[in-house]
Short mmCIF file of N, CA, C and O in Angstrom, two decimals:
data_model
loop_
_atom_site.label_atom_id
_atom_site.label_comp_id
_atom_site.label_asym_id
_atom_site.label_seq_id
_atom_site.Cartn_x
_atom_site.Cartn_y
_atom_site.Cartn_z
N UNK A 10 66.92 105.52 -50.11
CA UNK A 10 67.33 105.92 -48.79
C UNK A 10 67.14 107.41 -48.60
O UNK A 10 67.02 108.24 -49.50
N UNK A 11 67.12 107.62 -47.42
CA UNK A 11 66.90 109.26 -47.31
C UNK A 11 68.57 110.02 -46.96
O UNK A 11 69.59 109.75 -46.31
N UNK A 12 68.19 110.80 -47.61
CA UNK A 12 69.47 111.63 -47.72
C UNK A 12 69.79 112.14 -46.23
O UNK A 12 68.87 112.10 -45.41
N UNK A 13 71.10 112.63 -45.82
CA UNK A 13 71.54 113.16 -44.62
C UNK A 13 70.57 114.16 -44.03
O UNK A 13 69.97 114.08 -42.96
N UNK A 14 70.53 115.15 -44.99
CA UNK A 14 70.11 116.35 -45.13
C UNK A 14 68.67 116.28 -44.46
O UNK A 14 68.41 116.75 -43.35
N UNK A 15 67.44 115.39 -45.62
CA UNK A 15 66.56 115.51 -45.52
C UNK A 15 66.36 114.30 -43.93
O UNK A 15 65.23 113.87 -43.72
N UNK A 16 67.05 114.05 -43.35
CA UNK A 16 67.21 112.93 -42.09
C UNK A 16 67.28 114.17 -40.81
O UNK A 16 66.82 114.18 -39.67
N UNK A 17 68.02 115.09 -41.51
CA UNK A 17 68.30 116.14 -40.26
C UNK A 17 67.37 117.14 -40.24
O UNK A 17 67.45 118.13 -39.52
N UNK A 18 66.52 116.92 -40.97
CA UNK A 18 65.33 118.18 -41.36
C UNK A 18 64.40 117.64 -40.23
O UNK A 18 63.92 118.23 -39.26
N UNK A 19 64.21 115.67 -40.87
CA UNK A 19 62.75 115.46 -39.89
C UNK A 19 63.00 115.59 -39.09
O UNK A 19 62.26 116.34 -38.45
N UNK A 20 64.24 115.00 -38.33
CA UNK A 20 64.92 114.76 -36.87
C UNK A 20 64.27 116.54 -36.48
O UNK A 20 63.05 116.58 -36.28
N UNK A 21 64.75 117.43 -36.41
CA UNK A 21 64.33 118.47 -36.30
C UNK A 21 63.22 118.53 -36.10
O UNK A 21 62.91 118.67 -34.92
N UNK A 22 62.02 118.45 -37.20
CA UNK A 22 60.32 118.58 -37.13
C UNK A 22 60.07 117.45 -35.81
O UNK A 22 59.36 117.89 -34.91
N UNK A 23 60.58 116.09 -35.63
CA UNK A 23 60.42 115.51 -34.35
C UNK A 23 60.72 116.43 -32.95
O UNK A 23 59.99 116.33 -31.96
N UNK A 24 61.30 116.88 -32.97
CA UNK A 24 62.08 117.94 -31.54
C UNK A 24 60.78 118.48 -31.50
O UNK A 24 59.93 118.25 -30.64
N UNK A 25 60.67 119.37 -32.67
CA UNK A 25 59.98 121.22 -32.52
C UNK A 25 59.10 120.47 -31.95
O UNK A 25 58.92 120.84 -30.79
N UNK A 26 57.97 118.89 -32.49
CA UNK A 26 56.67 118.58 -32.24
C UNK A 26 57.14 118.42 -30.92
O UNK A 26 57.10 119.48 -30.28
N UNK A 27 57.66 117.24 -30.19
CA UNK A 27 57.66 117.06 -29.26
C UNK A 27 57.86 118.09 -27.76
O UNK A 27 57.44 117.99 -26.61
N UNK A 28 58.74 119.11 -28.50
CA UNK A 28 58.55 120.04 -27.45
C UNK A 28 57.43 120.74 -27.45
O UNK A 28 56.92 120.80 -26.33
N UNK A 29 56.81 121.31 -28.33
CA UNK A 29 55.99 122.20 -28.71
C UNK A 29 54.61 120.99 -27.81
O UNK A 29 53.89 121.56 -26.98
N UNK A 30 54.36 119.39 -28.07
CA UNK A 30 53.63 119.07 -27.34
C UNK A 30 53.86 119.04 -26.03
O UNK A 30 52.75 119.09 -25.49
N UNK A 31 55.14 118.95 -24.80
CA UNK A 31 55.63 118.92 -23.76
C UNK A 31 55.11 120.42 -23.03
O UNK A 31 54.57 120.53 -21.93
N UNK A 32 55.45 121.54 -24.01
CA UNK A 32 54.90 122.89 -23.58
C UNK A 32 53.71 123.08 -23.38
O UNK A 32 53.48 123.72 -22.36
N UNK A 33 52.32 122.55 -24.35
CA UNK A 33 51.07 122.79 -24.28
C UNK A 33 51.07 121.95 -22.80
O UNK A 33 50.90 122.56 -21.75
N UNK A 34 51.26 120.66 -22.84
CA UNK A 34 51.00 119.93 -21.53
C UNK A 34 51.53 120.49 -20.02
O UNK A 34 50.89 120.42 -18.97
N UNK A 35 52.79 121.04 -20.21
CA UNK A 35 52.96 122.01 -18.55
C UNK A 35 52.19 123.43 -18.47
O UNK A 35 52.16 124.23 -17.54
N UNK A 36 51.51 123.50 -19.89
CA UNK A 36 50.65 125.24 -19.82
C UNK A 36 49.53 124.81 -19.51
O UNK A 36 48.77 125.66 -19.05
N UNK A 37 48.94 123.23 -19.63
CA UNK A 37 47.59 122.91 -19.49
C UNK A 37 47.62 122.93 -17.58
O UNK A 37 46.78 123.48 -16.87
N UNK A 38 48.78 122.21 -17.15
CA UNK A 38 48.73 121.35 -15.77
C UNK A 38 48.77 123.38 -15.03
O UNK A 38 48.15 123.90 -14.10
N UNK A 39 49.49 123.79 -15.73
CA UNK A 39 49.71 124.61 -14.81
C UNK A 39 48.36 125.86 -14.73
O UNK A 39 48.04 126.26 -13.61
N UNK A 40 47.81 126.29 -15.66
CA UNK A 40 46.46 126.56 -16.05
C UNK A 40 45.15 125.59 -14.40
O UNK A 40 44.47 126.02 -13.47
N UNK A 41 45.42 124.53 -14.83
CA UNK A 41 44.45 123.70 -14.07
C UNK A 41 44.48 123.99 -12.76
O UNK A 41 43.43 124.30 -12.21
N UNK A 42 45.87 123.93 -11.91
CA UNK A 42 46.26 124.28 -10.67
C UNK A 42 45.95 125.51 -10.35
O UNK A 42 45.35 125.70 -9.29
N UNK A 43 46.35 126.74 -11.31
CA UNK A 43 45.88 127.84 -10.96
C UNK A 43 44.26 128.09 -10.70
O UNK A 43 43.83 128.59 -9.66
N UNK A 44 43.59 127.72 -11.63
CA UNK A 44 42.03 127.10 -10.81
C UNK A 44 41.46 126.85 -10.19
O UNK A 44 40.48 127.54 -9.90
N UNK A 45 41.85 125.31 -9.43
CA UNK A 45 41.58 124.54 -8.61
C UNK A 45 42.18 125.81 -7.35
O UNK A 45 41.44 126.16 -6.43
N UNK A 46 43.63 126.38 -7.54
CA UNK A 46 44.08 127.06 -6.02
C UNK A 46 42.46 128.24 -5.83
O UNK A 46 41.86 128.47 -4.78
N UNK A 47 42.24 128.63 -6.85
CA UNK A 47 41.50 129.82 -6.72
C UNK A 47 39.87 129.51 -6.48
O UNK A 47 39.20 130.14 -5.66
N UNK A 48 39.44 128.64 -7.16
CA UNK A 48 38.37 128.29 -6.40
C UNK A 48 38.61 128.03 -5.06
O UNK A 48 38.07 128.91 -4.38
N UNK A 49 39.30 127.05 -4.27
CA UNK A 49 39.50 126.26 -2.80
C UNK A 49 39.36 127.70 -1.94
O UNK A 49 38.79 127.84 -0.86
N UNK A 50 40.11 128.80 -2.77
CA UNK A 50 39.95 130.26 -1.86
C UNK A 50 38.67 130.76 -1.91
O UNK A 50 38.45 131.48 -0.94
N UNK A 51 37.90 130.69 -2.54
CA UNK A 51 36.19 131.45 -2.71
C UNK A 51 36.03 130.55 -1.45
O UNK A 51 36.46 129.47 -1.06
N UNK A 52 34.82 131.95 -0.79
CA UNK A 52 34.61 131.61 0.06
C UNK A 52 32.75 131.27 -0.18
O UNK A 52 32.16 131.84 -1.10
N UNK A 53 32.08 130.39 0.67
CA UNK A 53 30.65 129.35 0.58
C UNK A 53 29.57 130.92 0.18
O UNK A 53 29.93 132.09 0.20
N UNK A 54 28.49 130.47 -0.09
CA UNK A 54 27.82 131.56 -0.18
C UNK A 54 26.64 131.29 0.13
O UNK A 54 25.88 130.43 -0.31
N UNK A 55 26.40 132.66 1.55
CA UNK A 55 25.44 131.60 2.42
C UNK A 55 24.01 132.59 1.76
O UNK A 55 23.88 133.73 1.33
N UNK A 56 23.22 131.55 1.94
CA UNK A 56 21.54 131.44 1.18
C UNK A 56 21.22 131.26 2.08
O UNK A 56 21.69 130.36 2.78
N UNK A 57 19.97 132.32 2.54
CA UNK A 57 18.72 132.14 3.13
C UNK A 57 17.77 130.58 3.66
O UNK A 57 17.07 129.80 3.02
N UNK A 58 18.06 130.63 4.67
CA UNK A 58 17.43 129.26 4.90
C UNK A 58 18.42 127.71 4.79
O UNK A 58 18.06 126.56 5.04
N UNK A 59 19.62 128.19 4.35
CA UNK A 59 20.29 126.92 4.22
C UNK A 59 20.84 126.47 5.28
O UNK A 59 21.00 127.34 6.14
N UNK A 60 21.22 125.36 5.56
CA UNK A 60 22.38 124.97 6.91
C UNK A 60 23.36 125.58 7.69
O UNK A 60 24.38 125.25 7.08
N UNK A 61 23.70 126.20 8.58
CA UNK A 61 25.30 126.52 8.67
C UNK A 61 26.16 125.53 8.79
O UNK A 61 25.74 124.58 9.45
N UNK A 62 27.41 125.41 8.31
CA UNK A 62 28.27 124.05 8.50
C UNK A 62 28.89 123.84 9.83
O UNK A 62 29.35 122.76 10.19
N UNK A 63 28.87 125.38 10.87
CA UNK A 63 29.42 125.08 11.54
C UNK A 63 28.69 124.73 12.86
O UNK A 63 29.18 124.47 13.96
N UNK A 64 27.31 124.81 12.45
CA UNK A 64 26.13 124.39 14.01
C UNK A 64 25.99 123.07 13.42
O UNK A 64 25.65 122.17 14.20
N UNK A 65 26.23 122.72 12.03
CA UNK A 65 25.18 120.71 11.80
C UNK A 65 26.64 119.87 12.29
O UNK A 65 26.64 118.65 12.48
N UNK A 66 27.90 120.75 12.44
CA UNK A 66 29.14 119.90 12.44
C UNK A 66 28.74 119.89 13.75
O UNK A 66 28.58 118.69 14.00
N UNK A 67 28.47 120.56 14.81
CA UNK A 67 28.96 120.62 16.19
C UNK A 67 27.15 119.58 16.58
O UNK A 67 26.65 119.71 17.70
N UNK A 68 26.80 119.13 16.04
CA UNK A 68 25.33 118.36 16.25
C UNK A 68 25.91 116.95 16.66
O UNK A 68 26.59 116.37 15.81
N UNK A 69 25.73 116.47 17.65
CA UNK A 69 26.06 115.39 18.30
C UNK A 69 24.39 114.31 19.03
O UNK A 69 23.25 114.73 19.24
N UNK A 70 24.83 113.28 19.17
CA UNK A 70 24.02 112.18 19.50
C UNK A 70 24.38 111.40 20.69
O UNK A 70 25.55 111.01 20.63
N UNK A 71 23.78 111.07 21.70
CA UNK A 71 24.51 110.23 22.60
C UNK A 71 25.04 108.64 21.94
O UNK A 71 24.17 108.07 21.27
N UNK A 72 26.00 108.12 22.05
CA UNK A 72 26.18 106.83 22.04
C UNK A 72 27.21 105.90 23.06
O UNK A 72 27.57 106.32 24.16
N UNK A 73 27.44 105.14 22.76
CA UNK A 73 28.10 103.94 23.82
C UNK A 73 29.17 104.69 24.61
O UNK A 73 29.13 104.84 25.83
N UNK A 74 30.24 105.19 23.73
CA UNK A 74 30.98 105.77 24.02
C UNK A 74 30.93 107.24 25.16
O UNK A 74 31.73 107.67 25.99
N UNK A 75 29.75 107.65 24.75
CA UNK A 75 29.53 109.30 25.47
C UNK A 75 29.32 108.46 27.13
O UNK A 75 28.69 107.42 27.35
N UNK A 76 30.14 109.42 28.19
CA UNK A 76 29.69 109.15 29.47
C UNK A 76 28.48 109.55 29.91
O UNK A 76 27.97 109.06 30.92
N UNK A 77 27.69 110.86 28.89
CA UNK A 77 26.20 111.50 29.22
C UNK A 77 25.23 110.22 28.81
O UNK A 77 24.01 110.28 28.97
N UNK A 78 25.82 109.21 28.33
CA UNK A 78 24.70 108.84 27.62
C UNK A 78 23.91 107.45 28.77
O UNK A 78 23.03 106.66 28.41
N UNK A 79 24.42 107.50 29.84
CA UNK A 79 24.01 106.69 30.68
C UNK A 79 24.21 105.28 30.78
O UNK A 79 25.22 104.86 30.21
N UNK A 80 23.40 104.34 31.43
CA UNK A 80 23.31 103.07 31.09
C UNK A 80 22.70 102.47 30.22
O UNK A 80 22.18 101.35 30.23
N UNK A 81 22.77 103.34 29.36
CA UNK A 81 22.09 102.88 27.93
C UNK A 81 22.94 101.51 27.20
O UNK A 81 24.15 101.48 27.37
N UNK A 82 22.38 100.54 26.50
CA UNK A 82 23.08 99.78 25.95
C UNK A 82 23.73 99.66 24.58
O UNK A 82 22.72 99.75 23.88
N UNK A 83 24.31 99.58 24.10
CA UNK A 83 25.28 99.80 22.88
C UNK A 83 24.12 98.95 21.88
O UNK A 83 23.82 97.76 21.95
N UNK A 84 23.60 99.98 20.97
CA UNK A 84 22.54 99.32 20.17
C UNK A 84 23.62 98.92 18.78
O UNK A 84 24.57 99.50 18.26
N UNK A 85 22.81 97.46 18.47
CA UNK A 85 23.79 96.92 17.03
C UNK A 85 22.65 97.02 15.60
O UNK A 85 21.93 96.11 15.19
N UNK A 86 22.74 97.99 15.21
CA UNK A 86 21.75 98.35 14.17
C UNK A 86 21.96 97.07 12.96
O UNK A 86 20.85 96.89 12.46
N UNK A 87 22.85 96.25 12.42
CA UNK A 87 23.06 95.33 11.95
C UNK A 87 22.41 94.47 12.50
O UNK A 87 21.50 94.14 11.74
N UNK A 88 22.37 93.80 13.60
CA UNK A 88 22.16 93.04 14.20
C UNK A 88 20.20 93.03 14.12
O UNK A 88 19.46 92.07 13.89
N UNK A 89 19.88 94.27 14.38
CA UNK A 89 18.44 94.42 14.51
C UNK A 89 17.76 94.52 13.03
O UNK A 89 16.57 94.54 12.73
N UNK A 90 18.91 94.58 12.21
CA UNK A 90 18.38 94.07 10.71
C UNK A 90 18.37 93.20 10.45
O UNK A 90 17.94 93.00 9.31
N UNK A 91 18.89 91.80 11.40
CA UNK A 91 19.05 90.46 10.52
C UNK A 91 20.37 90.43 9.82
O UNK A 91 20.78 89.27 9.73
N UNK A 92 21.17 91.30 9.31
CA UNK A 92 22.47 91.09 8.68
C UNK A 92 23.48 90.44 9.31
O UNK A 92 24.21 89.71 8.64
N UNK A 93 23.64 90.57 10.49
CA UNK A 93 24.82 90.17 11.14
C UNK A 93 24.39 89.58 12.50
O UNK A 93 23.53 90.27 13.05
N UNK A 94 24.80 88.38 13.26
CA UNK A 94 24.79 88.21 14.81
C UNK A 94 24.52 88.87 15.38
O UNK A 94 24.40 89.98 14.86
N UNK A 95 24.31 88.79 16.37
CA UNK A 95 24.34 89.97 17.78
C UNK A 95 25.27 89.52 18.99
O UNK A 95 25.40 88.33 19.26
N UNK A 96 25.63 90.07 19.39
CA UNK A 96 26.75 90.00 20.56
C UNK A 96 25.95 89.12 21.53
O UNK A 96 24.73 89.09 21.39
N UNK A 97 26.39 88.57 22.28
CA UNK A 97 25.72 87.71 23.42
C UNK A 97 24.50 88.57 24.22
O UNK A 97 24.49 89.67 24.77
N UNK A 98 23.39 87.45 23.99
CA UNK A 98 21.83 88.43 24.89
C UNK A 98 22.21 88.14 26.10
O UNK A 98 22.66 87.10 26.56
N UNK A 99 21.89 89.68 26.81
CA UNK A 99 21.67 90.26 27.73
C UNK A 99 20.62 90.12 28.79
O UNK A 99 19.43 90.11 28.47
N UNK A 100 21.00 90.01 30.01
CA UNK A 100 19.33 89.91 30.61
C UNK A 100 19.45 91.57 31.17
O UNK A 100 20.22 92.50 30.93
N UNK A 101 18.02 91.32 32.24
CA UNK A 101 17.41 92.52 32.53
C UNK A 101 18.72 93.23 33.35
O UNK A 101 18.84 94.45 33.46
N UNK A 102 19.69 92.21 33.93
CA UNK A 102 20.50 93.33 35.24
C UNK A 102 21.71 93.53 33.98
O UNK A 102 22.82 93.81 34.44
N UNK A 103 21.65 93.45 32.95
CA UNK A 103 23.14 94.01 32.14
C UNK A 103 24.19 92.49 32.05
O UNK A 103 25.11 92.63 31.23
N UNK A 104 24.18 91.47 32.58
CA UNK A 104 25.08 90.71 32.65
C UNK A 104 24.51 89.52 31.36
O UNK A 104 23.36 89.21 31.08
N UNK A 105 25.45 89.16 30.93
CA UNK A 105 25.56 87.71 29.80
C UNK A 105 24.98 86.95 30.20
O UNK A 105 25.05 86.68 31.40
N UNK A 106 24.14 86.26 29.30
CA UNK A 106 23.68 85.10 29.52
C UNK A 106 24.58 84.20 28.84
O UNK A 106 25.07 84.47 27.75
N UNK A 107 24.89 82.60 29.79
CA UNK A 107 26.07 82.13 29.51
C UNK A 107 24.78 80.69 28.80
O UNK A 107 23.69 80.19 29.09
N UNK A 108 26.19 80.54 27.45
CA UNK A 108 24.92 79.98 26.67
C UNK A 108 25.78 78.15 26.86
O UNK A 108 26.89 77.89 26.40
N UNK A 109 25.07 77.37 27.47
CA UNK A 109 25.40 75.61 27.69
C UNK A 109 25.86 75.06 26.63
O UNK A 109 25.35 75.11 25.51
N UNK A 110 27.25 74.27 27.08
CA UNK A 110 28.00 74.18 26.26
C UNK A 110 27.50 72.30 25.88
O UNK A 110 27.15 71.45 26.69
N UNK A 111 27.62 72.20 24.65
CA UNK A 111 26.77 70.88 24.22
C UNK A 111 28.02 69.67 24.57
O UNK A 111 29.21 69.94 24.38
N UNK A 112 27.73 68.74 24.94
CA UNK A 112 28.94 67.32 25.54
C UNK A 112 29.55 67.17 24.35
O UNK A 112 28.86 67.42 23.37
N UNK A 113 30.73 66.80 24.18
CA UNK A 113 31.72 66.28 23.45
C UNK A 113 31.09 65.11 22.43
O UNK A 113 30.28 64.52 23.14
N UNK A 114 31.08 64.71 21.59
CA UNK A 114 30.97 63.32 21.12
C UNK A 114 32.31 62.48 21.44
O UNK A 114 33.38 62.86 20.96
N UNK A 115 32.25 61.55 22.11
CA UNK A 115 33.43 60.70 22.34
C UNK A 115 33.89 59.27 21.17
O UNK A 115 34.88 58.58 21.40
#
């Protein structure tokens, strides 16, 4: 059996490790954060010829939604791939074509 003594020694070497590992781990997290804050503050570094972010952000397209975009029709890019249905065809004046409904089997 292990003696008192030598019981209160390991008990001890368990603590020191465990704290001593608890400490490296809040010096690592806190290390990391300080990082991450300090990069997010550098600011972009603009190169010759590259994009600005703030003219390709403000770059817009007409679609369904835009009132500039006229009587244009809401294009279904799925649809014109074959992947998916298409919403009910359209004739030339904009209105549904209503598709005949097949008789009941009785």
């Amino acid at each position: 059996m292990i003696s008192d003594g030598n019981h209160a020694a390991q008990t001890m070497q368990r603590v020191k490790v465990g704290m001593t590992g608890l400490a490296s781990v809040l010096l690592l997290i806190a290390l990391a954060s300080a990082v991450l804050s300090w990069a997010s503050k550098e600011q972009p570094v603009a190169v010759l010829g590259a994009p600005k972010a703030d003219v390709v952000a403000n770059l817009t397209q007409p679609n369904a939604t835009d009132p500039a975009a006229g009587d244009q029709p809401a294009k279904e890019p799925l649809a014109e791939l074959g992947v998916a249905p298409s919403a009910a065809p359209e004739t030339s004046n904009g209105s549904a074509i209503a598709k005949p409904v097949p008789p009941r089997p009785q």
